[in-house]
Short mmCIF file of C-alpha atoms in Angstrom, two decimals:
data_model
loop_
_atom_site.label_atom_id
_atom_site.label_comp_id
_atom_site.label_asym_id
_atom_site.label_seq_id
_atom_site.Cartn_x
_atom_site.Cartn_y
_atom_site.Cartn_z
CA UNK A 1 0.00 0.00 0.00
CA UNK A 2 1.49 3.32 -1.02
CA UNK A 3 1.30 6.51 1.02
CA UNK A 4 -0.31 6.91 4.39
CA UNK A 5 -3.55 5.03 5.09
CA UNK A 6 -6.73 7.03 4.65
CA UNK A 7 -9.24 7.76 7.37
CA UNK A 8 -11.44 4.65 7.11
CA UNK A 9 -8.53 2.21 7.35
CA UNK A 10 -7.00 4.13 10.26
CA UNK A 11 -10.39 4.00 11.98
CA UNK A 12 -10.66 0.25 11.31
CA UNK A 13 -7.12 -0.38 12.60
CA UNK A 14 -7.89 1.49 15.81
CA UNK A 15 -11.29 -0.15 16.21
CA UNK A 16 -9.68 -3.58 15.88
CA UNK A 17 -7.33 -2.81 18.80
CA UNK A 18 -10.17 -1.27 20.81
CA UNK A 19 -12.24 -4.44 20.34
CA UNK A 20 -9.34 -6.54 21.62
CA UNK A 21 -9.14 -4.27 24.67
CA UNK A 22 -12.86 -4.93 25.20
CA UNK A 23 -12.15 -8.65 25.25
CA UNK A 24 -9.62 -8.16 28.05
CA UNK A 25 -12.10 -6.10 30.10
CA UNK A 26 -14.84 -8.74 29.69
CA UNK A 27 -12.47 -11.47 30.86
CA UNK A 28 -11.39 -9.38 33.86
CA UNK A 29 -14.97 -8.73 34.97
CA UNK A 30 -15.88 -12.41 34.67
CA UNK A 31 -12.79 -13.58 36.55
CA UNK A 32 -13.43 -10.96 39.26
CA UNK A 33 -16.62 -12.80 40.20
CA UNK A 34 -18.93 -9.78 40.55
CA UNK A 35 -20.77 -9.15 37.28
CA UNK A 36 -22.67 -6.15 38.69
CA UNK A 37 -25.93 -7.17 37.01
CA UNK A 38 -28.84 -4.71 36.84
CA UNK A 39 -32.16 -5.04 35.02
CA UNK A 40 -32.90 -2.29 32.49
CA UNK A 41 -36.45 -3.02 31.29
CA UNK A 42 -36.86 -6.56 32.63
CA UNK A 43 -35.27 -9.93 33.27
CA UNK A 44 -34.35 -10.38 29.59
CA UNK A 45 -32.80 -6.92 29.29
CA UNK A 46 -29.76 -6.86 31.54
CA UNK A 47 -26.68 -4.72 31.97
CA UNK A 48 -23.46 -5.84 33.65
CA UNK A 49 -20.29 -4.16 34.84
CA UNK A 50 -18.69 -5.45 31.62
CA UNK A 51 -21.33 -3.68 29.46
CA UNK A 52 -20.63 -0.42 31.27
CA UNK A 53 -16.83 -0.60 31.28
CA UNK A 54 -16.57 -1.81 27.69
CA UNK A 55 -18.82 0.97 26.37
CA UNK A 56 -16.77 3.55 28.28
CA UNK A 57 -13.59 2.04 26.86
CA UNK A 58 -14.79 1.89 23.23
CA UNK A 59 -16.41 5.33 23.15
CA UNK A 60 -13.61 7.09 25.04
CA UNK A 61 -10.86 5.43 23.02
CA UNK A 62 -12.51 6.36 19.73
CA UNK A 63 -13.27 9.92 20.87
CA UNK A 64 -9.67 10.49 22.01
CA UNK A 65 -8.37 9.59 18.57
CA UNK A 66 -11.26 10.72 16.36
CA UNK A 67 -13.12 13.55 18.16
CA UNK A 68 -15.43 14.35 15.21
CA UNK A 69 -17.05 10.89 15.08
CA UNK A 70 -20.69 10.44 16.02
CA UNK A 71 -20.82 7.46 18.40
CA UNK A 72 -24.07 5.82 19.53
CA UNK A 73 -23.78 3.18 22.26
CA UNK A 74 -26.38 0.83 23.67
CA UNK A 75 -25.90 1.74 27.32
CA UNK A 76 -27.28 5.01 28.65
CA UNK A 77 -24.36 6.02 30.85
CA UNK A 78 -23.86 9.26 32.80
CA UNK A 79 -20.98 11.56 31.93
CA UNK A 80 -17.97 10.55 34.00
CA UNK A 81 -14.21 10.58 34.27
CA UNK A 82 -12.77 7.63 32.39
CA UNK A 83 -9.92 5.66 33.94
CA UNK A 84 -6.77 5.77 31.78
CA UNK A 85 -6.64 1.97 31.98
CA UNK A 86 -9.77 1.85 29.80
CA UNK A 87 -8.25 3.87 26.94
CA UNK A 88 -6.78 1.93 24.01
CA UNK A 89 -4.56 4.03 21.75
CA UNK A 90 -3.03 1.26 19.63
CA UNK A 91 -3.88 0.22 16.09
CA UNK A 92 -3.60 -3.02 14.16
CA UNK A 93 -0.72 -3.11 11.68
CA UNK A 94 -2.42 -6.08 10.01
CA UNK A 95 -5.51 -4.01 9.14
CA UNK A 96 -3.32 -1.20 7.80
CA UNK A 97 -1.82 -3.57 5.22
CA UNK A 98 -5.07 -3.42 3.26
CA UNK A 99 -6.00 -0.70 0.76
CA UNK A 100 -9.32 1.04 1.26
CA UNK A 101 -11.98 0.48 -1.43
CA UNK A 102 -11.94 3.47 -3.79
CA UNK A 103 -15.49 4.60 -3.04
CA UNK A 104 -14.61 5.05 0.66
CA UNK A 105 -11.17 6.59 0.20
CA UNK A 106 -12.35 10.19 0.67
CA UNK A 107 -14.62 9.72 3.70
CA UNK A 108 -14.11 12.31 6.41
CA UNK A 109 -14.28 11.76 10.16
CA UNK A 110 -17.43 13.83 10.70
CA UNK A 111 -19.32 11.79 8.07
CA UNK A 112 -19.14 8.55 10.07
CA UNK A 113 -21.61 7.19 12.62
CA UNK A 114 -20.32 4.40 14.90
CA UNK A 115 -22.86 2.04 16.49
CA UNK A 116 -21.60 0.24 19.61
CA UNK A 117 -22.97 -2.80 21.42
CA UNK A 118 -20.38 -3.31 24.17
CA UNK A 119 -21.59 -6.80 25.05
CA UNK A 120 -24.10 -8.47 22.75
CA UNK A 121 -25.61 -11.46 24.53
CA UNK A 122 -25.55 -10.00 28.04
CA UNK A 123 -28.13 -12.47 29.38
CA UNK A 124 -26.05 -15.36 28.07
CA UNK A 125 -22.91 -13.83 29.63
CA UNK A 126 -24.62 -13.88 33.03
CA UNK A 127 -25.69 -17.51 32.49
CA UNK A 128 -22.27 -18.79 31.45
CA UNK A 129 -23.19 -19.32 27.77
CA UNK A 130 -19.99 -17.55 26.85
CA UNK A 131 -19.73 -18.59 23.20
CA UNK A 132 -22.87 -16.49 22.50
CA UNK A 133 -21.16 -13.25 23.57
CA UNK A 134 -19.77 -10.67 21.13
CA UNK A 135 -18.58 -7.05 21.10
CA UNK A 136 -20.02 -5.13 18.12
CA UNK A 137 -18.62 -1.93 16.62
CA UNK A 138 -20.36 -0.94 13.39
CA UNK A 139 -19.33 1.89 11.06
CA UNK A 140 -21.94 3.65 8.93
CA UNK A 141 -21.55 6.19 6.13
CA UNK A 142 -24.47 7.97 4.46
CA UNK A 143 -26.83 5.78 6.49
CA UNK A 144 -25.33 2.49 5.28
CA UNK A 145 -23.34 -0.07 7.29
CA UNK A 146 -20.01 -0.15 5.43
CA UNK A 147 -17.58 -1.68 7.94
CA UNK A 148 -17.56 -3.47 11.25
CA UNK A 149 -15.61 -5.27 13.93
CA UNK A 150 -16.91 -8.23 15.94
CA UNK A 151 -14.91 -9.56 18.87
CA UNK A 152 -15.78 -12.98 20.29
CA UNK A 153 -14.13 -12.81 23.72
CA UNK A 154 -14.72 -16.49 24.51
CA UNK A 155 -14.11 -18.04 21.11
CA UNK A 156 -12.36 -21.40 21.74
CA UNK A 157 -13.14 -21.30 25.47
CA UNK A 158 -14.14 -24.99 25.44
CA UNK A 159 -11.23 -26.09 23.27
CA UNK A 160 -8.98 -27.04 26.18
CA UNK A 161 -5.47 -26.12 27.24
CA UNK A 162 -3.28 -24.36 24.70
CA UNK A 163 -6.15 -22.98 22.61
CA UNK A 164 -6.04 -19.27 21.87
CA UNK A 165 -8.99 -17.65 23.64
CA UNK A 166 -11.02 -15.08 21.71
CA UNK A 167 -10.87 -13.69 18.18
CA UNK A 168 -11.56 -10.45 16.35
CA UNK A 169 -13.35 -10.44 13.00
CA UNK A 170 -13.47 -7.37 10.79
CA UNK A 171 -14.79 -6.45 7.40
CA UNK A 172 -15.27 -3.60 4.93
CA UNK A 173 -17.70 -3.56 2.01
CA UNK A 174 -15.93 -4.28 -1.29
CA UNK A 175 -12.80 -5.37 0.58
CA UNK A 176 -13.90 -8.54 2.38
CA UNK A 177 -14.08 -10.06 5.85
CA UNK A 178 -11.06 -11.19 7.83
CA UNK A 179 -10.49 -13.37 10.89
CA UNK A 180 -13.21 -15.86 9.91
CA UNK A 181 -13.50 -18.78 7.48
CA UNK A 182 -16.46 -18.97 5.11
CA UNK A 183 -18.52 -22.14 5.38
CA UNK A 184 -21.56 -23.52 3.58
CA UNK A 185 -24.63 -25.30 4.93
CA UNK A 186 -25.08 -28.65 3.09
CA UNK A 187 -27.01 -28.31 -0.18
CA UNK A 188 -30.77 -28.39 0.31
CA UNK A 189 -30.53 -28.11 4.11
CA UNK A 190 -32.49 -25.35 5.86
CA UNK A 191 -31.12 -24.46 9.29
CA UNK A 192 -32.61 -21.42 11.01
CA UNK A 193 -30.88 -19.50 13.78
CA UNK A 194 -33.13 -17.33 15.93
CA UNK A 195 -33.57 -15.70 19.31
CA UNK A 196 -33.13 -17.62 22.51
CA UNK A 197 -34.80 -15.25 24.96
CA UNK A 198 -37.12 -12.94 22.99
CA UNK A 199 -39.64 -15.38 21.47
CA UNK A 200 -43.30 -14.57 20.94
CA UNK A 201 -46.14 -15.99 18.82
CA UNK A 202 -45.32 -13.92 15.72
CA UNK A 203 -41.62 -14.81 15.89
CA UNK A 204 -42.43 -18.51 16.32
CA UNK A 205 -45.04 -18.50 13.52
CA UNK A 206 -42.44 -17.04 11.16
CA UNK A 207 -39.96 -19.77 12.10
CA UNK A 208 -42.64 -22.41 11.45
CA UNK A 209 -43.27 -20.96 7.99
CA UNK A 210 -39.61 -21.57 7.07
CA UNK A 211 -40.13 -25.36 7.04
CA UNK A 212 -36.70 -25.75 8.62
CA UNK A 213 -34.76 -28.99 9.02
CA UNK A 214 -33.33 -27.57 12.24
CA UNK A 215 -33.84 -24.50 14.45
CA UNK A 216 -30.97 -23.18 16.57
CA UNK A 217 -31.90 -20.83 19.43
CA UNK A 218 -28.94 -18.75 20.58
CA UNK A 219 -28.22 -15.33 22.05
CA UNK A 220 -26.70 -12.35 20.28
CA UNK A 221 -27.16 -10.92 16.79
CA UNK A 222 -23.39 -11.00 16.27
CA UNK A 223 -23.29 -14.67 17.17
CA UNK A 224 -26.12 -15.51 14.75
CA UNK A 225 -24.46 -13.72 11.83
CA UNK A 226 -21.19 -15.54 12.58
CA UNK A 227 -23.18 -18.81 12.33
CA UNK A 228 -24.32 -17.78 8.84
CA UNK A 229 -20.82 -16.91 7.68
CA UNK A 230 -19.34 -20.14 9.03
CA UNK A 231 -22.07 -22.30 7.46
CA UNK A 232 -23.65 -23.42 10.74
CA UNK A 233 -27.01 -21.88 9.80
CA UNK A 234 -28.72 -20.92 6.53
CA UNK A 235 -30.87 -18.04 7.73
CA UNK A 236 -31.21 -15.74 10.73
CA UNK A 237 -34.92 -15.12 11.22
CA UNK A 238 -36.26 -12.79 13.92
CA UNK A 239 -39.83 -11.58 13.35
CA UNK A 240 -39.99 -9.26 16.35
CA UNK A 241 -39.05 -5.68 17.23
CA UNK A 242 -36.48 -6.63 19.91
CA UNK A 243 -33.32 -5.85 17.93
CA UNK A 244 -31.59 -2.43 17.78
CA UNK A 245 -29.28 -0.68 15.32
CA UNK A 246 -26.20 -1.37 17.48
CA UNK A 247 -27.05 -5.09 17.26
CA UNK A 248 -27.11 -5.16 13.47
CA UNK A 249 -24.69 -2.51 12.12
CA UNK A 250 -21.39 -4.39 12.53
CA UNK A 251 -22.79 -7.86 11.68
CA UNK A 252 -24.58 -6.47 8.62
CA UNK A 253 -21.41 -4.83 7.28
CA UNK A 254 -19.34 -7.99 7.73
CA UNK A 255 -22.05 -10.23 6.24
CA UNK A 256 -22.44 -7.90 3.25
CA UNK A 257 -18.65 -7.89 2.82
CA UNK A 258 -18.87 -11.63 2.03
CA UNK A 259 -21.89 -11.16 -0.29
CA UNK A 260 -24.52 -12.05 2.29
CA UNK A 261 -27.63 -10.00 2.99
CA UNK A 262 -29.28 -8.59 6.13
CA UNK A 263 -32.54 -6.63 6.07
CA UNK A 264 -35.76 -6.26 8.01
CA UNK A 265 -38.44 -8.96 7.65
CA UNK A 266 -39.86 -7.11 4.60
CA UNK A 267 -36.50 -7.26 2.82
CA UNK A 268 -35.92 -3.54 3.28
CA UNK A 269 -32.42 -2.29 4.17
CA UNK A 270 -31.72 -0.68 7.53
CA UNK A 271 -30.66 2.95 7.81
CA UNK A 272 -27.90 3.97 10.22
CA UNK A 273 -28.02 7.78 10.12
CA UNK A 274 -27.33 9.39 13.49
CA UNK A 275 -30.94 10.53 13.91
CA UNK A 276 -32.62 7.23 12.92
CA UNK A 277 -34.77 5.41 15.50
CA UNK A 278 -32.74 2.79 17.37
CA UNK A 279 -35.29 -0.04 17.27
CA UNK A 280 -35.40 -2.41 14.29
CA UNK A 281 -39.17 -2.57 14.63
CA UNK A 282 -39.70 -4.79 11.57
CA UNK A 283 -37.43 -7.62 12.72
CA UNK A 284 -34.38 -9.12 11.01
CA UNK A 285 -33.87 -11.52 8.10
CA UNK A 286 -30.32 -12.47 7.07
CA UNK A 287 -28.59 -15.12 4.99
CA UNK A 288 -25.20 -15.80 3.44
CA UNK A 289 -26.87 -17.35 0.38
CA UNK A 290 -30.41 -17.84 -1.02
CA UNK A 291 -31.93 -14.76 0.61
CA UNK A 292 -34.92 -14.68 -1.75
CA UNK A 293 -35.95 -18.23 -0.79
CA UNK A 294 -36.30 -17.33 2.88
CA UNK A 295 -37.83 -13.92 2.17
CA UNK A 296 -40.51 -15.59 0.05
CA UNK A 297 -41.55 -17.80 2.98
CA UNK A 298 -42.33 -14.93 5.36
CA UNK A 299 -46.16 -14.91 5.63
CA UNK A 300 -47.99 -11.71 4.64
CA UNK A 301 -49.75 -11.74 8.02
CA UNK A 302 -46.39 -11.42 9.77
CA UNK A 303 -45.28 -8.62 7.44
CA UNK A 304 -48.49 -6.78 8.25
CA UNK A 305 -47.88 -7.23 11.99
CA UNK A 306 -44.36 -5.76 11.83
CA UNK A 307 -44.33 -2.14 10.67
CA UNK A 308 -40.95 -0.69 9.58
#
């Protein structure tokens, strides 16, 4: 790569290192024994000490380096002094080896919106289902998810002694996705991944309409999209308004970077402008391949029940 890296690749290189810092914080909170759990809106909507510290770390680290960014995080935290130990100032040399796609080479700092889910799968984190947990940092430009970083802090945690714990996946539209291997579900097999803790009649009726060979119920939007990319599931189907923009921005960008597709249940793309409503009120439908097949199986009654 000739010359100095442009803004988007510098942002991605920093975000990669910030996501790895988040992994360390999540491990430290878990090993400390006190998760500091509080309920936000109910028993299925939790916040832990890790959620709070990781959001502070991500937002403060990005703001220190890129003060003109718009950053929207899941957790509603009061203004506070941030401990220096939470600030990550490094950047990934590996990411900087890549050349930015031409159409993003002139993006300016103040044109970017960053969507942050500091700990996707919080309920699963509190229950010890650690492989469901991800850190999501999505990057949007002109309302579109164009790049993202997903950290899986407990990737390989059941692999035994000597296994490297955790991984960081990143991707940019028209560049590709890195840190993950593409897989394919066997030909003709329909495996649906869906919510573990936010089921209702509409969501379950939509799953039934898919005529699936298998249904996997797991936590975390990031985790579900990783299942699609790795060929463990064919479609992510969630016919409910429980998902937010910080859940989908990073996974959508990485899935689209490998030619997958993520939309609402109507097949309409999400918008990630800074003033957009946070709730994905019309659900989520995503696939790596064969999107139209799954979209065609969504009943009209369910589309009518979920208003964008």
